[in-house]
Tab-separated table of C-alpha atoms and ligand atoms in Angstrom:
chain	number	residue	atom	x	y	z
A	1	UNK	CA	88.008	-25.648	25.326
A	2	UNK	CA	84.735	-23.787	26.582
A	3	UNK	CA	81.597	-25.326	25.529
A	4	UNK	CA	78.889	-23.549	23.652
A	5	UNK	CA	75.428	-23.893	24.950
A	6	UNK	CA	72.220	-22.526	22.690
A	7	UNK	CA	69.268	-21.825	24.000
A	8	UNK	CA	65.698	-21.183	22.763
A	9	UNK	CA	63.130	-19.038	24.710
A	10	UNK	CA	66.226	-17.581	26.627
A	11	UNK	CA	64.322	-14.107	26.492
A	12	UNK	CA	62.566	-14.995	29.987
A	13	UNK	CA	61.911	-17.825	32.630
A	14	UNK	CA	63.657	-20.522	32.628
A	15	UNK	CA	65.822	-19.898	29.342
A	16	UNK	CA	66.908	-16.819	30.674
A	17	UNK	CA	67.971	-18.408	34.486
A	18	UNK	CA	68.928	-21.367	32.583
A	19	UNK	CA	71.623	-18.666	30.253
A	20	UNK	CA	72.487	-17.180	33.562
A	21	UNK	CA	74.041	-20.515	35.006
A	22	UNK	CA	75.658	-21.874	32.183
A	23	UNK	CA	77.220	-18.349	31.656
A	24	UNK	CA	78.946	-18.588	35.463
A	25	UNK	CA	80.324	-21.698	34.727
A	26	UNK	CA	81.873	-20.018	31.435
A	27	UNK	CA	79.942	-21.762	28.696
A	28	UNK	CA	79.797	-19.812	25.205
A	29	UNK	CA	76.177	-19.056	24.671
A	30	UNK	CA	73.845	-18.562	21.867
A	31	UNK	CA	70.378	-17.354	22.841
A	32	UNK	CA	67.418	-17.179	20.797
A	33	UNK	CA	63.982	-15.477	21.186
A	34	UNK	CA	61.736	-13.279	18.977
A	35	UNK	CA	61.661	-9.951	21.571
A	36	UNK	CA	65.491	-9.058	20.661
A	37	UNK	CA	65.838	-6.480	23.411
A	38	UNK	CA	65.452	-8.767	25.957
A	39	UNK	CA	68.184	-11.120	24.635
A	40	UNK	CA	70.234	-7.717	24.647
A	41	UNK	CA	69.373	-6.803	28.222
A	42	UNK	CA	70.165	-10.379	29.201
A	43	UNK	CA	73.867	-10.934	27.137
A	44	UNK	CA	74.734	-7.279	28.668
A	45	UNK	CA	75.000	-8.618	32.236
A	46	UNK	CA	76.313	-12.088	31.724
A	47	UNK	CA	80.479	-12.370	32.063
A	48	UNK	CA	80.932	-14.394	28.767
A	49	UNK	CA	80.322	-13.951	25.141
A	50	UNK	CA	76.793	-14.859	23.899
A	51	UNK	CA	75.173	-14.541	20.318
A	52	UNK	CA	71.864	-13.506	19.942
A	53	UNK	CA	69.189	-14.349	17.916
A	54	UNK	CA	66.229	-13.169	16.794
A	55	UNK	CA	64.302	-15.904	16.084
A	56	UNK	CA	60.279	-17.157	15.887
A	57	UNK	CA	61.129	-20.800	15.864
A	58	UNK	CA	57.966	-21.363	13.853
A	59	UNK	CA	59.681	-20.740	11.130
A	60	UNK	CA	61.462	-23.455	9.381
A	61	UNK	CA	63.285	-21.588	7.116
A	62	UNK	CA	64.885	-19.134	9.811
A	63	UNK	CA	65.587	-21.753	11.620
A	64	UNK	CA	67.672	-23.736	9.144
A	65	UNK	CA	69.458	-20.651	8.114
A	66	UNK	CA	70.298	-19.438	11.801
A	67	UNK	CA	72.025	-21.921	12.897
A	68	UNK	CA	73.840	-22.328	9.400
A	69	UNK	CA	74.991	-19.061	9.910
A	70	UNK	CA	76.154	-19.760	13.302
A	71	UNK	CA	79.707	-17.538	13.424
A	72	UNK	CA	82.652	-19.939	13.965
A	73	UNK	CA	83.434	-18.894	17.273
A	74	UNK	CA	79.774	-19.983	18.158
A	75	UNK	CA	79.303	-22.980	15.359
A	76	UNK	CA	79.654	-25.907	17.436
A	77	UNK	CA	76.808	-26.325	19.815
A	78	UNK	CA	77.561	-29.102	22.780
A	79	UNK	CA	73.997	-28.556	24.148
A	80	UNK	CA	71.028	-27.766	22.656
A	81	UNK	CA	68.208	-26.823	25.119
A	82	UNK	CA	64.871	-26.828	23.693
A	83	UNK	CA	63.014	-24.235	25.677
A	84	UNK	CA	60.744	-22.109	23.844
A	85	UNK	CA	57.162	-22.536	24.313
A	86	UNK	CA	54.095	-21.546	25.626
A	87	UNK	CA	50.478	-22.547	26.613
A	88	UNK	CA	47.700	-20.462	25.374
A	89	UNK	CA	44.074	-20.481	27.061
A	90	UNK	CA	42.592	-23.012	29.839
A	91	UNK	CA	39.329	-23.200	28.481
A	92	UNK	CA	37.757	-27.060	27.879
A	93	UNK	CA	38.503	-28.562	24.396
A	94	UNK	CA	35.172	-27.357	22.620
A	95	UNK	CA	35.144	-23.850	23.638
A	96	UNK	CA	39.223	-23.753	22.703
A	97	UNK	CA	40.649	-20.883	20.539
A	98	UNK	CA	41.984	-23.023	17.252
A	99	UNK	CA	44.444	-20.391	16.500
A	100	UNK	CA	45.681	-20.926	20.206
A	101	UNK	CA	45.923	-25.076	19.029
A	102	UNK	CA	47.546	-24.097	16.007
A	103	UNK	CA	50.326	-21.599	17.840
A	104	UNK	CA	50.803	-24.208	20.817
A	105	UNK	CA	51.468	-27.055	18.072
A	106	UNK	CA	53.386	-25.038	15.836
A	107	UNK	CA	55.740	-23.752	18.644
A	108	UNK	CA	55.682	-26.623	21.022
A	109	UNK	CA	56.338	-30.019	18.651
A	110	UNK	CA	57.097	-28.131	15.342
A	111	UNK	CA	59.215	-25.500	16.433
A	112	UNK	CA	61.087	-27.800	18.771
A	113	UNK	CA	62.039	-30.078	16.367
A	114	UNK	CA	62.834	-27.614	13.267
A	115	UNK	CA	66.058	-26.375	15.911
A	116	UNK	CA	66.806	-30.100	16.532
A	117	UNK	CA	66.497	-31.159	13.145
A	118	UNK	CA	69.044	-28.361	12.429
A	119	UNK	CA	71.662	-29.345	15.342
A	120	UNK	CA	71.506	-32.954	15.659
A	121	UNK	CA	73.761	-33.626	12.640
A	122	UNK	CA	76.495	-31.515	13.847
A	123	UNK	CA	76.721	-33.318	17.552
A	124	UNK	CA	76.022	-36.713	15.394
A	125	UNK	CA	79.005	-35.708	13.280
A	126	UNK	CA	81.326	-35.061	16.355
A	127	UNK	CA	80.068	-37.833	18.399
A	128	UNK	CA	79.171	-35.725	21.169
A	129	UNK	CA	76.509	-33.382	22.352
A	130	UNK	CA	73.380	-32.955	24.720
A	131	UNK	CA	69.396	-32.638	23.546
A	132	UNK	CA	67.288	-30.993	26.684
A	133	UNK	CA	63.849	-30.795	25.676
A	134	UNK	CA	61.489	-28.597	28.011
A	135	UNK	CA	58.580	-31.124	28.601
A	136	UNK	CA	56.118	-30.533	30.938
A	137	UNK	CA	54.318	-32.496	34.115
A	138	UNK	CA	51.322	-31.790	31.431
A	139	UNK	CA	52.390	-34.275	28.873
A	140	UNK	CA	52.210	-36.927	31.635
A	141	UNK	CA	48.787	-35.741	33.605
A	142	UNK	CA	45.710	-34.771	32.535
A	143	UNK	CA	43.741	-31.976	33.484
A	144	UNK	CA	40.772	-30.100	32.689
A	145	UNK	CA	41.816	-26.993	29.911
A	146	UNK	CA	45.488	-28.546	29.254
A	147	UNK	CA	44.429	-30.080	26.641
A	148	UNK	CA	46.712	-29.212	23.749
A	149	UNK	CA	49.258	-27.618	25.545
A	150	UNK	CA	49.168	-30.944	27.517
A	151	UNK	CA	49.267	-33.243	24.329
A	152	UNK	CA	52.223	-31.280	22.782
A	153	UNK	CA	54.448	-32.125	25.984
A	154	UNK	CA	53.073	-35.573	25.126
A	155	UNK	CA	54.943	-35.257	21.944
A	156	UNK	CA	58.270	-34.005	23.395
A	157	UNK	CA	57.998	-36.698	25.652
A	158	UNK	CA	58.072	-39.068	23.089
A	159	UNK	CA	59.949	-37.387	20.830
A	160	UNK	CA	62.793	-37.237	23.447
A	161	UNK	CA	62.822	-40.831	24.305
A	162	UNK	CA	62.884	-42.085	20.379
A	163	UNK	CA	65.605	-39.704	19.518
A	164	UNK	CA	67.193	-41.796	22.316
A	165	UNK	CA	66.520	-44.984	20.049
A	166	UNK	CA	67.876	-43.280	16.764
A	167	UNK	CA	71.088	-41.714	18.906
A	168	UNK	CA	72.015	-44.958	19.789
A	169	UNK	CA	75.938	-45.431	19.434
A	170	UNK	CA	76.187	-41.865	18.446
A	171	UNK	CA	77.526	-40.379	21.667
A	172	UNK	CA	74.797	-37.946	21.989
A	173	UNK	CA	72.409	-37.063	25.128
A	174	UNK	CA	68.726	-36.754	25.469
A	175	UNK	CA	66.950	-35.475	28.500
A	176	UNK	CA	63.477	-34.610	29.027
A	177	UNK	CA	63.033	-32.166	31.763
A	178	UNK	CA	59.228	-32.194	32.542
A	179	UNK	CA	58.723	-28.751	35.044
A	180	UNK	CA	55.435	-28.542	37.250
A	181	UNK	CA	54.242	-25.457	38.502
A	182	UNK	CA	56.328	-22.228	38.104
A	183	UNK	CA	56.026	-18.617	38.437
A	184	UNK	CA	57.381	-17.315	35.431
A	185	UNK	CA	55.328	-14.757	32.600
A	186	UNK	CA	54.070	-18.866	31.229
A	187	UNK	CA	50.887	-17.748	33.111
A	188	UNK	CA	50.666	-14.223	31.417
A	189	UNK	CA	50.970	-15.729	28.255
A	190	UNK	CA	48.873	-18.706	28.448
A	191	UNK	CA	46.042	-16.118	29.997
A	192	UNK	CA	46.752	-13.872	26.756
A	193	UNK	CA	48.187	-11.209	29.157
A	194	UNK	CA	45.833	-10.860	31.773
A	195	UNK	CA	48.655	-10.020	34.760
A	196	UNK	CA	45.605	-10.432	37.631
A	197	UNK	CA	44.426	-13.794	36.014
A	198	UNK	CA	48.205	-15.027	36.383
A	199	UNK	CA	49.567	-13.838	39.443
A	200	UNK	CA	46.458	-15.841	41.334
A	201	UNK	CA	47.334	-18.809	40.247
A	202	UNK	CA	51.131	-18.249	42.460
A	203	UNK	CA	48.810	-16.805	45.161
A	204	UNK	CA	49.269	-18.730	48.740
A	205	UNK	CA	51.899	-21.203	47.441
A	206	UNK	CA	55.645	-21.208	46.944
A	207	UNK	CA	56.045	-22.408	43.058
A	208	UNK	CA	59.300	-23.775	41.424
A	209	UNK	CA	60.956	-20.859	40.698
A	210	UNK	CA	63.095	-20.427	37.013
A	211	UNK	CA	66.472	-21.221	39.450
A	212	UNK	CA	65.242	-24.361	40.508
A	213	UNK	CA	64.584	-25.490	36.569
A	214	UNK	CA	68.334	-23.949	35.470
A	215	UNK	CA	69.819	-25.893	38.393
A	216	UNK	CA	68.283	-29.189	36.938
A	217	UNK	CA	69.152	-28.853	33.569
A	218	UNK	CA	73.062	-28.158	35.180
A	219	UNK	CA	72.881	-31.348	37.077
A	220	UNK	CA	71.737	-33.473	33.769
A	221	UNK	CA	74.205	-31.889	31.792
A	222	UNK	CA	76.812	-31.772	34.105
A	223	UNK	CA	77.180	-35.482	34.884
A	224	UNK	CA	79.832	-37.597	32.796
A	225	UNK	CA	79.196	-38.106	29.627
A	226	UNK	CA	78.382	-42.339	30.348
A	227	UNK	CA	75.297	-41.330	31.994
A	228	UNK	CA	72.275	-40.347	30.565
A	229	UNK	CA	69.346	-39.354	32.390
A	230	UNK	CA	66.081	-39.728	30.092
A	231	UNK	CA	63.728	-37.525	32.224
A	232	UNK	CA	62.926	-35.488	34.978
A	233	UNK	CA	59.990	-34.908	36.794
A	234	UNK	CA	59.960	-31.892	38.410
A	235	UNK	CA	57.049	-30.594	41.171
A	236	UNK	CA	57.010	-27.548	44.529
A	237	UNK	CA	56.079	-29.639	47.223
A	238	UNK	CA	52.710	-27.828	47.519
A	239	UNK	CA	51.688	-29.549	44.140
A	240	UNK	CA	50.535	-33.032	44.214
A	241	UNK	CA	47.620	-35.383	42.584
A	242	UNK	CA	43.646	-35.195	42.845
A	243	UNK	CA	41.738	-38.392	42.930
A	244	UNK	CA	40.249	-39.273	39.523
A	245	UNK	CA	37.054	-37.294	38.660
A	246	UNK	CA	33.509	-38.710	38.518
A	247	UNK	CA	30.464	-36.508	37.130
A	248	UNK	CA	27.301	-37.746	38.626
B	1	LIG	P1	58.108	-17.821	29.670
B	1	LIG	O1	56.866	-17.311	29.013
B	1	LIG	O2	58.713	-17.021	30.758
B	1	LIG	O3	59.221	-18.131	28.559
B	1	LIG	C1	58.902	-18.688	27.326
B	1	LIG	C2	60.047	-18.440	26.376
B	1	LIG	O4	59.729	-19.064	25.114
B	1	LIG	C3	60.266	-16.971	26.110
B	1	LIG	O5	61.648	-16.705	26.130
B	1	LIG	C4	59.707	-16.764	24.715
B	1	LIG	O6	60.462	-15.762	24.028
B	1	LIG	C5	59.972	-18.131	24.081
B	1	LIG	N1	59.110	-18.385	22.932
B	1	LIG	C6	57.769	-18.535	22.913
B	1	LIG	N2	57.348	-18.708	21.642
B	1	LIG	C7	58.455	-18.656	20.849
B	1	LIG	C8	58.686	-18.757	19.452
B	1	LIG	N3	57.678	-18.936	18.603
B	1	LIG	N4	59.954	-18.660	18.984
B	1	LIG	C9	60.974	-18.473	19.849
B	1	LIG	N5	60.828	-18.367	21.178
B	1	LIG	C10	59.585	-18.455	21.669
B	1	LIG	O7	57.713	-19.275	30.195
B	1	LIG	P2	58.610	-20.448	30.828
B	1	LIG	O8	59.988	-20.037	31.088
B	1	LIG	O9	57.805	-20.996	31.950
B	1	LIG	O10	58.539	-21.501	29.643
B	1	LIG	C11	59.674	-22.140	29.088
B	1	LIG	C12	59.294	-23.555	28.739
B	1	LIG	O11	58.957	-24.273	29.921
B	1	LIG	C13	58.084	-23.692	27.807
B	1	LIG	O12	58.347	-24.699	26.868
B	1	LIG	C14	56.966	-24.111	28.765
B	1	LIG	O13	55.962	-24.844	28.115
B	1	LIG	C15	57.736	-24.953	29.736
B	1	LIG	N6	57.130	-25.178	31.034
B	1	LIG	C16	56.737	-24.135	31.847
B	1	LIG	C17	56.196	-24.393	33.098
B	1	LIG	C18	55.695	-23.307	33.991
B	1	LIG	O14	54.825	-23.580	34.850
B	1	LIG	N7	56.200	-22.098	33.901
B	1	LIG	C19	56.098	-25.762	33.602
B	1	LIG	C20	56.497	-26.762	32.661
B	1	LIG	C21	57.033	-26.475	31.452
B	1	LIG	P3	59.864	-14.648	23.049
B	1	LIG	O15	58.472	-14.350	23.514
B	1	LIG	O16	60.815	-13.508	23.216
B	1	LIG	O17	59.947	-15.276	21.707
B	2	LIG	C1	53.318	-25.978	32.820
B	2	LIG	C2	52.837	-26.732	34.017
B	2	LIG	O1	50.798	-27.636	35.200
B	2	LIG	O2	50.636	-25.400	34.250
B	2	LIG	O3	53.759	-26.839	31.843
B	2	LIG	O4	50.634	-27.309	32.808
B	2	LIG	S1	51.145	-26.761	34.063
């Protein structure tokens, strides 16, 4: 029977290359974004059946009632992937935008597990099923402006790894897949739209590209069901560590 896959943030980056190759390996798919037209442009050139949704996953309530309101055809879901999110502003913490906190914290950890709090008992009820959060390289390094953005990866981290502990006997996967750098419009947003601001920061240097995440995510969902991989670190070669820093 073909397995359905939903997807949050599948409007761009790496939810929409992530749709692209579970849709050629004939998965059902469910994709859900708040810019509907995009989910439309997207399900009009994949070869299998998708259901869209129109969704802010902010919001508890739609959240709850979407995926009650899955159709039949599209009501089981055998893996959730986590994806939507976003990092808003660089600046250091005390010159930081709270609403960009409060959008980052509400999308990031809230909105992440609202959609997991509404799938989990479904895959818990069948005994089977796969969790891929979209971490980020940020939740395990620091660096100077990542701050919150950095801190809510923190949290999926964690969150990932005790829904592990609490899945225990139930027959259900977790994976945290924790991206480095990567051109996608993640720059655009984070610098509030400012197209110049984020194209230099792909300038000079070959970045993990939206393909690269998508094939991941295949590999730790495609391996038997015994094995579960907890997390994956993911950097382009040109992206390494700095020595600590020490103001004199
Ligand atoms: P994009 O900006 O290209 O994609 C982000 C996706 O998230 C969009 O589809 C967007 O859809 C969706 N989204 C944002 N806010 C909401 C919301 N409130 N409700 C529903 N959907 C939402 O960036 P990426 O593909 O790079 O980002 C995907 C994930 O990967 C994020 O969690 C990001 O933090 C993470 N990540 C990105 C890295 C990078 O360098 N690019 C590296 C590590 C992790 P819409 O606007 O239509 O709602
Ligand atoms: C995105 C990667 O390094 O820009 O999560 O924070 S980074």
């Amino acid at each position: 029977m073909k397995k359905t896959v939903l997807i949050t943030g599948a409007s761009s980056g790496f939810g929409e290359a992530i749709a692209r190759r579970f849709a050629e390996m004939g998965f059902s798919l469910v994709l859900a974004a708040r810019r509907l037209e995009r989910l439309q442009q997207l399900s009009e050139s994949l070869p299998v059946n998708c259901f869209l949704i129109q969704l802010d996953v902010r919001d508890r309530k739609a959240v709850e009632r979407a995926i009650d309101d899955l159709p039949d055809e599209f009501s089981t879901i055998d893996i959730l992937i986590n994806n939507a999110g976003l990092a808003l502003g660089l600046g250091p913490a005390h010159e930081a935008d709270l609403d960009d906190w409060d959008t980052m914290i509400d999308t990031n950890i809230k909105g992440l597990t609202y959609v997991t709090r509404a799938v989990l008992p479904g895959m818990v009820a069948r005994q089977s099923g796969h969790v891929v959060n979209m971490g980020s390289i940020a939740g395990d390094w620091p660096y100077p402006g990542g701050n919150s953005y950095g801190a809510s990866k923190a949290f999926v981290k964690q969150f990932s790894l005790n829904l592990r502990a609490d899945l225990q006997g139930k027959n259900v996967r977790v994976t945290n897949i924790e991206p480095g750098l990567a051109q996608t419009e993640f720059s655009v947003v984070r610098f509030h739209g400012d197209q110049q601001k984020a194209n230099s920061i792909y300038e000079g240097l070959k970045p993990l590209l939206p393909a690269d995440i998508a094939e991941t995510v295949i590999w730790a969902t495609s391996l038997p069901e015994h094995v579960n991989i907890n997390r994956i670190e993911v950097m382009p070669t040109c992206q390494s560590f700095s020595p600590l820093a020490i103001a004199r």
